């Protein structure tokens, strides 16, 4: 909005408190702070929700792939030719044989439920989610037939195991004897402890070479599934469509959207709901701008009448009061963006401080999935929040500006 020189002078004059206008200035300051807090809260919440989705997607998909070819009955015979066909499918980046089975592990009298995952050693070492996540030992020490495993940090804590400990993994489906089925128990050396940051994975997963998993589960040369990664996770179904008829007689293809549908749909619903609720907070904040401008117009009625008699047009007065209101909104938006970004940067420190003050555990990894509060700020989303708040601020100025422009100087100055 382009203002003339005298309009700018009057606008700046009205933005600062005059004699006897301290209350109006207080209301305007409260308006600015309210807009600031609303914008900051919306930026923080949306960034955290984006971070949740991004972290869960990266770590869940990083360990499980974009899709899996799951064999009927948990077994996939004659898998090598199918593996080759999968790798040759257009759009497939990688395909890896894998075995996954829930079992039990024991160490020093402690027993924990685990998820055994058998993979080729090269696939374990090249997994992006596990890369750099080893907190003790070395996954590079995993070797076929060496009876060595890598376990999650929270599983190690629950068992009381550490690098060098020998845990026993129990397969209830052991060998049959005249006296019944005897569970299969094999001892493994822990050579690495990892922490990927997802509670369920760190609490249960045990990685071992695929050959050892086949021996433990009595699978022979069979595997359980083929893990697939594609060029575009969002279009995984279209990419793998040509592969569906080729695996129909041996298994089914399940993509990440199906495996985690309820989780990601819940996050999306929560994201929309939080956006709407916090947008209402900003809307309530701009009502303070409306009230402060109405009071300002009432206080400046005589000044407005004098300006009209000096030749100021209705459009000129409208521009002045719209600029005053939107300036308050813009200052609040700028402060809110700064406060929001600062809060995001120090988010974990804030949570730790609140936990220290209240004595409550606000971030339980067993409930929240992730060990730390994530955040991912989208610049376009921040811009959208700023534009939304600016739109609300602009709309709040229209009625006071209209009332100011409608002032009749004859009526106001009749008895002057």
CSV table of C-alpha atoms in Angstrom, one decimal:
chain,number,residue,atom,x,y,z
A,1,UNK,CA,0.0,0.0,0.0
A,2,UNK,CA,1.6,3.2,-1.2
A,3,UNK,CA,1.3,6.2,1.2
A,4,UNK,CA,2.1,9.8,0.5
A,5,UNK,CA,4.5,11.7,2.7
A,6,UNK,CA,1.9,13.3,5.0
A,7,UNK,CA,0.1,10.0,5.3
A,8,UNK,CA,3.3,8.3,6.5
A,9,UNK,CA,3.9,11.1,9.1
A,10,UNK,CA,0.3,10.7,10.5
A,11,UNK,CA,0.7,6.9,10.5
A,12,UNK,CA,3.9,7.0,12.5
A,13,UNK,CA,2.3,9.5,14.8
A,14,UNK,CA,-0.7,7.2,15.5
A,15,UNK,CA,1.6,4.2,16.1
A,16,UNK,CA,3.2,6.0,19.1
A,17,UNK,CA,1.2,6.9,22.2
A,18,UNK,CA,0.1,10.4,22.6
A,19,UNK,CA,-1.0,12.3,25.7
A,20,UNK,CA,-3.7,10.4,27.4
A,21,UNK,CA,-3.5,7.5,25.0
A,22,UNK,CA,-1.5,5.1,27.2
A,23,UNK,CA,-4.4,2.7,27.5
A,24,UNK,CA,-4.8,2.5,23.7
A,25,UNK,CA,-1.0,1.9,23.4
A,26,UNK,CA,-1.3,-0.9,26.0
A,27,UNK,CA,-4.1,-2.6,24.1
A,28,UNK,CA,-2.1,-2.3,20.8
A,29,UNK,CA,1.0,-3.8,22.6
A,30,UNK,CA,-1.1,-6.7,23.9
A,31,UNK,CA,-2.3,-7.2,20.3
A,32,UNK,CA,1.3,-7.3,19.1
A,33,UNK,CA,2.3,-9.8,21.8
A,34,UNK,CA,-0.8,-12.0,21.1
A,35,UNK,CA,-0.1,-12.1,17.4
A,36,UNK,CA,3.5,-13.0,18.2
A,37,UNK,CA,2.6,-15.8,20.5
A,38,UNK,CA,0.0,-17.2,18.1
A,39,UNK,CA,2.4,-17.2,15.1
A,40,UNK,CA,5.2,-18.7,17.2
A,41,UNK,CA,3.0,-21.4,18.5
A,42,UNK,CA,1.7,-22.3,15.0
A,43,UNK,CA,5.3,-22.4,13.6
A,44,UNK,CA,6.5,-24.6,16.5
A,45,UNK,CA,3.6,-27.0,16.4
A,46,UNK,CA,3.7,-27.4,12.6
A,47,UNK,CA,7.5,-27.9,12.6
A,48,UNK,CA,7.2,-30.5,15.3
A,49,UNK,CA,4.5,-32.4,13.4
A,50,UNK,CA,6.5,-32.2,10.2
A,51,UNK,CA,9.5,-33.5,12.1
A,52,UNK,CA,7.5,-36.4,13.5
A,53,UNK,CA,6.4,-37.5,10.1
A,54,UNK,CA,9.9,-37.0,8.5
A,55,UNK,CA,11.7,-38.8,11.4
A,56,UNK,CA,9.2,-41.7,11.5
A,57,UNK,CA,9.3,-42.0,7.7
A,58,UNK,CA,13.1,-41.9,7.5
A,59,UNK,CA,13.6,-44.5,10.2
A,60,UNK,CA,10.7,-46.8,9.6
A,61,UNK,CA,11.1,-46.8,5.8
A,62,UNK,CA,14.9,-46.9,6.3
A,63,UNK,CA,14.7,-50.2,8.1
A,64,UNK,CA,11.7,-51.7,6.4
A,65,UNK,CA,12.1,-50.4,2.8
A,66,UNK,CA,9.4,-48.8,0.7
A,67,UNK,CA,7.8,-52.2,0.2
A,68,UNK,CA,8.4,-55.9,0.9
A,69,UNK,CA,7.5,-59.1,-1.0
A,70,UNK,CA,6.2,-61.3,1.9
A,71,UNK,CA,6.2,-65.0,1.3
A,72,UNK,CA,3.1,-67.0,2.2
A,73,UNK,CA,3.5,-68.6,5.6
A,74,UNK,CA,6.5,-66.4,6.2
A,75,UNK,CA,8.6,-68.4,3.7
A,76,UNK,CA,9.7,-67.5,0.3
A,77,UNK,CA,11.2,-70.5,-1.7
A,78,UNK,CA,13.1,-70.2,-4.9
A,79,UNK,CA,13.7,-66.5,-4.0
A,80,UNK,CA,16.9,-65.8,-6.1
A,81,UNK,CA,15.1,-65.6,-9.4
A,82,UNK,CA,12.4,-63.4,-7.9
A,83,UNK,CA,15.1,-61.2,-6.3
A,84,UNK,CA,16.7,-60.7,-9.7
A,85,UNK,CA,13.3,-59.9,-11.3
A,86,UNK,CA,12.6,-57.4,-8.6
A,87,UNK,CA,16.0,-55.7,-9.0
A,88,UNK,CA,15.4,-55.4,-12.8
A,89,UNK,CA,12.0,-53.7,-12.3
A,90,UNK,CA,12.0,-50.2,-13.5
A,91,UNK,CA,12.1,-47.7,-10.7
A,92,UNK,CA,13.5,-50.1,-8.1
A,93,UNK,CA,16.7,-48.8,-6.5
A,94,UNK,CA,17.6,-51.9,-4.4
A,95,UNK,CA,16.1,-55.3,-3.4
A,96,UNK,CA,17.5,-57.3,-0.5
A,97,UNK,CA,16.6,-60.8,0.9
A,98,UNK,CA,15.6,-60.7,4.6
A,99,UNK,CA,14.3,-62.8,7.4
A,100,UNK,CA,12.3,-61.4,10.3
A,101,UNK,CA,10.8,-63.3,13.2
A,102,UNK,CA,9.7,-62.5,16.7
A,103,UNK,CA,11.5,-64.7,19.3
A,104,UNK,CA,12.8,-64.6,22.8
A,105,UNK,CA,16.3,-63.6,24.2
A,106,UNK,CA,17.7,-64.4,27.6
A,107,UNK,CA,20.8,-63.2,29.5
A,108,UNK,CA,21.6,-63.7,33.1
A,109,UNK,CA,18.1,-64.8,33.9
A,110,UNK,CA,16.4,-61.9,32.1
A,111,UNK,CA,14.1,-62.7,29.2
A,112,UNK,CA,12.9,-60.2,26.6
A,113,UNK,CA,10.8,-60.4,23.5
A,114,UNK,CA,12.9,-59.6,20.4
A,115,UNK,CA,12.5,-59.2,16.7
A,116,UNK,CA,15.3,-61.1,14.9
A,117,UNK,CA,16.2,-59.7,11.5
A,118,UNK,CA,18.5,-61.7,9.3
A,119,UNK,CA,20.1,-59.8,6.4
A,120,UNK,CA,23.2,-60.2,4.2
A,121,UNK,CA,26.1,-58.5,6.0
A,122,UNK,CA,26.7,-56.1,3.2
A,123,UNK,CA,23.0,-54.9,3.4
A,124,UNK,CA,23.3,-54.4,7.1
A,125,UNK,CA,26.5,-52.3,6.8
A,126,UNK,CA,25.0,-50.2,3.9
A,127,UNK,CA,21.7,-49.5,5.6
A,128,UNK,CA,21.4,-45.7,5.9
A,129,UNK,CA,19.3,-45.9,9.1
A,130,UNK,CA,22.0,-47.9,10.9
A,131,UNK,CA,24.9,-45.8,9.5
A,132,UNK,CA,26.5,-44.0,12.4
A,133,UNK,CA,24.0,-45.2,14.9
A,134,UNK,CA,26.3,-47.7,16.6
A,135,UNK,CA,26.9,-46.6,20.2
A,136,UNK,CA,29.2,-49.5,21.2
A,137,UNK,CA,31.1,-52.2,19.3
A,138,UNK,CA,31.2,-52.6,15.5
A,139,UNK,CA,28.6,-54.0,13.1
A,140,UNK,CA,31.4,-54.8,10.8
A,141,UNK,CA,32.3,-57.8,13.0
A,142,UNK,CA,29.1,-59.6,11.9
A,143,UNK,CA,30.1,-62.7,9.9
A,144,UNK,CA,28.1,-65.7,8.7
A,145,UNK,CA,28.3,-68.7,10.9
A,146,UNK,CA,30.3,-66.8,13.6
A,147,UNK,CA,27.3,-66.6,16.0
A,148,UNK,CA,27.5,-62.8,16.3
A,149,UNK,CA,24.7,-60.2,16.6
A,150,UNK,CA,24.0,-56.5,16.9
A,151,UNK,CA,21.2,-55.5,19.3
A,152,UNK,CA,19.3,-52.3,20.1
A,153,UNK,CA,20.5,-50.0,23.0
A,154,UNK,CA,17.3,-50.4,25.0
A,155,UNK,CA,17.2,-54.1,24.6
A,156,UNK,CA,20.8,-54.2,25.8
A,157,UNK,CA,19.8,-52.2,28.8
A,158,UNK,CA,16.8,-54.4,29.5
A,159,UNK,CA,18.9,-57.6,29.4
A,160,UNK,CA,21.9,-56.0,31.1
A,161,UNK,CA,24.1,-57.1,28.2
A,162,UNK,CA,27.0,-55.2,26.7
A,163,UNK,CA,29.5,-55.7,23.9
A,164,UNK,CA,31.1,-59.1,24.4
A,165,UNK,CA,28.2,-60.6,26.3
A,166,UNK,CA,26.7,-63.9,25.0
A,167,UNK,CA,22.9,-63.8,24.8
A,168,UNK,CA,20.7,-66.9,24.1
A,169,UNK,CA,18.0,-66.6,21.5
A,170,UNK,CA,15.2,-69.1,21.9
A,171,UNK,CA,13.1,-70.4,18.9
A,172,UNK,CA,10.0,-72.1,20.4
A,173,UNK,CA,9.6,-74.0,17.1
A,174,UNK,CA,12.5,-76.3,17.6
A,175,UNK,CA,13.1,-79.9,16.8
A,176,UNK,CA,10.4,-82.6,17.4
A,177,UNK,CA,11.2,-85.5,19.8
A,178,UNK,CA,9.1,-88.4,21.1
A,179,UNK,CA,8.5,-86.2,24.2
A,180,UNK,CA,7.3,-83.1,22.2
A,181,UNK,CA,8.9,-80.1,20.6
A,182,UNK,CA,12.1,-79.0,22.2
A,183,UNK,CA,12.8,-75.2,21.8
A,184,UNK,CA,15.9,-74.3,19.8
A,185,UNK,CA,18.4,-72.3,21.9
A,186,UNK,CA,21.6,-70.8,20.4
A,187,UNK,CA,24.1,-68.5,22.1
A,188,UNK,CA,25.3,-65.4,20.2
A,189,UNK,CA,28.0,-62.9,21.0
A,190,UNK,CA,26.9,-59.3,21.1
A,191,UNK,CA,29.4,-57.4,18.9
A,192,UNK,CA,27.5,-54.1,18.4
A,193,UNK,CA,24.9,-52.0,20.2
A,194,UNK,CA,23.0,-49.5,18.0
A,195,UNK,CA,20.4,-46.8,18.7
A,196,UNK,CA,18.4,-45.6,15.7
A,197,UNK,CA,16.1,-43.3,17.8
A,198,UNK,CA,12.8,-45.2,17.4
A,199,UNK,CA,11.9,-46.8,20.8
A,200,UNK,CA,10.3,-49.9,19.4
A,201,UNK,CA,13.3,-50.7,17.2
A,202,UNK,CA,15.9,-50.0,19.9
A,203,UNK,CA,13.9,-52.1,22.4
A,204,UNK,CA,13.5,-55.2,20.3
A,205,UNK,CA,15.6,-55.5,17.2
A,206,UNK,CA,18.5,-58.0,16.8
A,207,UNK,CA,20.5,-58.1,13.6
A,208,UNK,CA,22.4,-61.1,12.4
A,209,UNK,CA,23.7,-62.5,9.1
A,210,UNK,CA,21.0,-64.1,7.0
A,211,UNK,CA,22.7,-67.5,7.1
A,212,UNK,CA,22.6,-67.5,10.9
A,213,UNK,CA,18.9,-66.6,10.9
A,214,UNK,CA,18.2,-69.5,8.5
A,215,UNK,CA,20.0,-71.9,10.8
A,216,UNK,CA,18.2,-70.5,13.9
A,217,UNK,CA,14.7,-70.7,12.3
A,218,UNK,CA,15.4,-74.0,10.4
A,219,UNK,CA,14.6,-72.4,7.1
A,220,UNK,CA,17.1,-74.2,5.0
A,221,UNK,CA,17.7,-72.1,1.9
A,222,UNK,CA,14.5,-70.1,2.2
A,223,UNK,CA,14.0,-66.5,3.3
A,224,UNK,CA,11.0,-64.7,4.7
A,225,UNK,CA,10.7,-61.6,2.4
A,226,UNK,CA,12.5,-59.3,0.0
A,227,UNK,CA,12.9,-55.7,1.0
A,228,UNK,CA,12.5,-53.1,-1.8
A,229,UNK,CA,13.5,-49.5,-2.1
A,230,UNK,CA,12.3,-47.4,-5.0
A,231,UNK,CA,13.1,-44.1,-6.6
A,232,UNK,CA,9.9,-42.5,-5.4
A,233,UNK,CA,8.3,-43.7,-2.1
A,234,UNK,CA,5.0,-41.9,-2.8
A,235,UNK,CA,4.5,-43.7,-6.1
A,236,UNK,CA,5.7,-47.1,-4.9
A,237,UNK,CA,2.5,-48.9,-5.9
A,238,UNK,CA,2.7,-47.7,-9.5
A,239,UNK,CA,6.4,-48.7,-9.7
A,240,UNK,CA,5.8,-52.2,-8.3
A,241,UNK,CA,2.5,-52.9,-10.2
A,242,UNK,CA,4.3,-54.9,-13.0
A,243,UNK,CA,5.8,-57.1,-10.3
A,244,UNK,CA,2.5,-58.1,-8.6
A,245,UNK,CA,1.5,-60.9,-11.1
A,246,UNK,CA,5.0,-62.3,-10.9
A,247,UNK,CA,4.8,-62.9,-7.2
A,248,UNK,CA,1.1,-63.8,-6.9
A,249,UNK,CA,1.8,-67.5,-6.6
A,250,UNK,CA,4.4,-67.1,-3.9
A,251,UNK,CA,3.6,-64.1,-1.8
A,252,UNK,CA,2.2,-60.6,-1.6
A,253,UNK,CA,3.6,-57.1,-2.0
A,254,UNK,CA,3.0,-54.7,0.9
A,255,UNK,CA,4.1,-51.1,0.7
A,256,UNK,CA,5.0,-48.7,3.5
A,257,UNK,CA,1.7,-46.8,3.1
A,258,UNK,CA,-0.2,-50.0,3.9
A,259,UNK,CA,2.1,-51.2,6.7
A,260,UNK,CA,2.0,-47.8,8.5
A,261,UNK,CA,-1.3,-46.4,7.3
A,262,UNK,CA,-2.9,-45.8,10.7
A,263,UNK,CA,0.2,-44.1,12.1
A,264,UNK,CA,0.7,-41.6,9.2
A,265,UNK,CA,-3.0,-41.0,8.8
A,266,UNK,CA,-3.3,-40.1,12.5
A,267,UNK,CA,-0.3,-37.7,12.2
A,268,UNK,CA,-2.0,-36.0,9.2
A,269,UNK,CA,-5.3,-35.6,11.1
A,270,UNK,CA,-3.5,-34.2,14.1
A,271,UNK,CA,-1.5,-31.8,11.9
A,272,UNK,CA,-4.7,-30.4,10.3
A,273,UNK,CA,-6.5,-30.1,13.6
A,274,UNK,CA,-3.6,-28.3,15.3
A,275,UNK,CA,-3.3,-25.9,12.4
A,276,UNK,CA,-7.0,-25.0,12.6
A,277,UNK,CA,-6.9,-24.6,16.4
A,278,UNK,CA,-3.8,-22.4,16.4
A,279,UNK,CA,-5.1,-20.4,13.5
A,280,UNK,CA,-8.1,-19.6,15.7
A,281,UNK,CA,-5.7,-18.3,18.3
A,282,UNK,CA,-4.2,-15.9,15.8
A,283,UNK,CA,-7.7,-14.9,14.8
A,284,UNK,CA,-8.5,-14.1,18.4
A,285,UNK,CA,-5.3,-12.1,18.7
A,286,UNK,CA,-6.2,-9.8,15.8
A,287,UNK,CA,-9.5,-9.0,17.5
A,288,UNK,CA,-7.3,-7.0,19.9
A,289,UNK,CA,-6.0,-5.0,16.9
A,290,UNK,CA,-9.6,-4.3,15.9
A,291,UNK,CA,-10.4,-3.1,19.4
A,292,UNK,CA,-7.3,-0.9,19.7
A,293,UNK,CA,-8.0,0.7,16.3
A,294,UNK,CA,-11.6,1.4,17.3
A,295,UNK,CA,-10.4,3.1,20.4
A,296,UNK,CA,-7.8,5.0,18.4
A,297,UNK,CA,-10.4,6.2,15.9
A,298,UNK,CA,-12.6,7.4,18.8
A,299,UNK,CA,-9.7,9.2,20.5
A,300,UNK,CA,-8.7,10.9,17.2
A,301,UNK,CA,-12.1,11.9,16.0
A,302,UNK,CA,-11.3,15.6,16.3
A,303,UNK,CA,-8.0,15.2,14.5
A,304,UNK,CA,-9.7,13.2,11.7
A,305,UNK,CA,-12.3,16.0,11.3
A,306,UNK,CA,-9.5,18.6,11.0
A,307,UNK,CA,-7.7,16.5,8.4
A,308,UNK,CA,-10.9,16.2,6.4
A,309,UNK,CA,-11.4,20.0,6.5
A,310,UNK,CA,-7.8,20.5,5.3
A,311,UNK,CA,-8.5,18.3,2.3
A,312,UNK,CA,-7.7,14.7,3.3
A,313,UNK,CA,-9.8,12.3,1.3
A,314,UNK,CA,-11.7,9.3,2.7
A,315,UNK,CA,-9.3,7.0,0.8
A,316,UNK,CA,-6.3,8.7,2.5
A,317,UNK,CA,-7.8,8.2,6.0
A,318,UNK,CA,-8.6,4.6,5.1
A,319,UNK,CA,-5.0,3.9,4.0
A,320,UNK,CA,-3.7,5.5,7.2
A,321,UNK,CA,-5.7,3.3,9.6
A,322,UNK,CA,-5.2,0.2,7.6
A,323,UNK,CA,-1.5,0.8,7.7
A,324,UNK,CA,-1.5,1.4,11.4
A,325,UNK,CA,-3.3,-1.9,12.0
A,326,UNK,CA,-1.3,-4.0,9.6
A,327,UNK,CA,1.9,-2.5,11.0
A,328,UNK,CA,1.0,-3.9,14.4
A,329,UNK,CA,0.3,-7.2,12.8
A,330,UNK,CA,3.5,-7.3,10.8
A,331,UNK,CA,5.6,-6.5,13.9
A,332,UNK,CA,3.9,-9.3,15.8
A,333,UNK,CA,4.4,-11.7,12.9
A,334,UNK,CA,8.1,-10.9,12.6
A,335,UNK,CA,8.6,-11.3,16.4
A,336,UNK,CA,6.5,-14.5,16.3
A,337,UNK,CA,8.7,-16.0,13.5
A,338,UNK,CA,11.8,-15.2,15.5
A,339,UNK,CA,10.4,-16.6,18.7
A,340,UNK,CA,9.2,-19.7,16.9
A,341,UNK,CA,12.6,-20.4,15.3
A,342,UNK,CA,14.4,-19.9,18.7
A,343,UNK,CA,11.9,-22.2,20.4
A,344,UNK,CA,12.5,-24.9,17.8
A,345,UNK,CA,16.2,-24.6,18.1
A,346,UNK,CA,16.1,-25.0,21.9
A,347,UNK,CA,13.1,-27.4,21.9
A,348,UNK,CA,14.8,-30.2,23.8
A,349,UNK,CA,16.3,-27.8,26.4
A,350,UNK,CA,12.8,-26.3,26.9
A,351,UNK,CA,11.3,-29.8,27.5
A,352,UNK,CA,14.2,-30.7,29.9
A,353,UNK,CA,13.6,-27.5,31.8
A,354,UNK,CA,9.9,-28.1,32.1
A,355,UNK,CA,10.5,-31.7,33.2
A,356,UNK,CA,12.9,-30.4,35.9
A,357,UNK,CA,10.4,-27.8,37.2
A,358,UNK,CA,7.3,-30.1,37.1
A,359,UNK,CA,9.0,-33.4,37.9
A,360,UNK,CA,7.0,-35.0,35.1
A,361,UNK,CA,8.3,-37.0,32.2
A,362,UNK,CA,6.9,-35.1,29.2
A,363,UNK,CA,8.7,-37.2,26.6
A,364,UNK,CA,8.4,-40.9,27.2
A,365,UNK,CA,10.0,-42.7,24.2
A,366,UNK,CA,7.9,-45.8,24.8
A,367,UNK,CA,4.8,-43.7,24.1
A,368,UNK,CA,6.3,-41.2,21.6
A,369,UNK,CA,8.2,-43.7,19.4
A,370,UNK,CA,11.1,-41.3,19.1
A,371,UNK,CA,13.8,-40.7,21.8
A,372,UNK,CA,13.9,-36.9,21.2
A,373,UNK,CA,11.4,-34.3,20.0
A,374,UNK,CA,12.0,-33.8,16.3
A,375,UNK,CA,11.3,-30.7,14.2
A,376,UNK,CA,11.5,-29.8,10.6
A,377,UNK,CA,10.7,-26.3,9.5
A,378,UNK,CA,9.2,-25.8,6.1
A,379,UNK,CA,10.0,-22.3,4.8
A,380,UNK,CA,7.0,-22.3,2.5
A,381,UNK,CA,4.8,-23.3,5.5
A,382,UNK,CA,6.3,-20.4,7.6
A,383,UNK,CA,5.5,-18.1,4.7
A,384,UNK,CA,2.0,-19.4,4.6
A,385,UNK,CA,1.5,-18.8,8.3
A,386,UNK,CA,2.8,-15.3,8.0
A,387,UNK,CA,0.5,-14.5,5.1
A,388,UNK,CA,-2.5,-16.0,7.0
A,389,UNK,CA,-1.7,-13.8,10.1
A,390,UNK,CA,-1.2,-10.8,7.8
A,391,UNK,CA,-4.5,-11.4,6.1
A,392,UNK,CA,-6.3,-11.6,9.5
A,393,UNK,CA,-4.6,-8.4,10.6
A,394,UNK,CA,-5.6,-6.6,7.4
A,395,UNK,CA,-9.2,-7.7,7.7
A,396,UNK,CA,-9.3,-6.5,11.3
A,397,UNK,CA,-8.4,-3.0,10.1
A,398,UNK,CA,-11.2,-2.5,7.6
A,399,UNK,CA,-14.0,-1.6,9.9
A,400,UNK,CA,-12.1,1.0,12.0
A,401,UNK,CA,-10.6,2.4,8.8
A,402,UNK,CA,-14.1,2.7,7.3
A,403,UNK,CA,-15.4,4.4,10.5
A,404,UNK,CA,-12.5,6.9,10.4
A,405,UNK,CA,-13.1,7.7,6.7
A,406,UNK,CA,-16.9,8.1,7.4
A,407,UNK,CA,-16.3,10.8,10.0
A,408,UNK,CA,-18.4,13.9,9.2
A,409,UNK,CA,-16.2,17.0,10.0
A,410,UNK,CA,-19.3,19.3,10.2
A,411,UNK,CA,-20.8,17.2,13.0
A,412,UNK,CA,-17.6,16.9,14.9
A,413,UNK,CA,-16.5,20.5,14.7
A,414,UNK,CA,-19.9,22.1,15.0
A,415,UNK,CA,-19.3,23.4,18.6
A,416,UNK,CA,-15.6,24.0,18.3
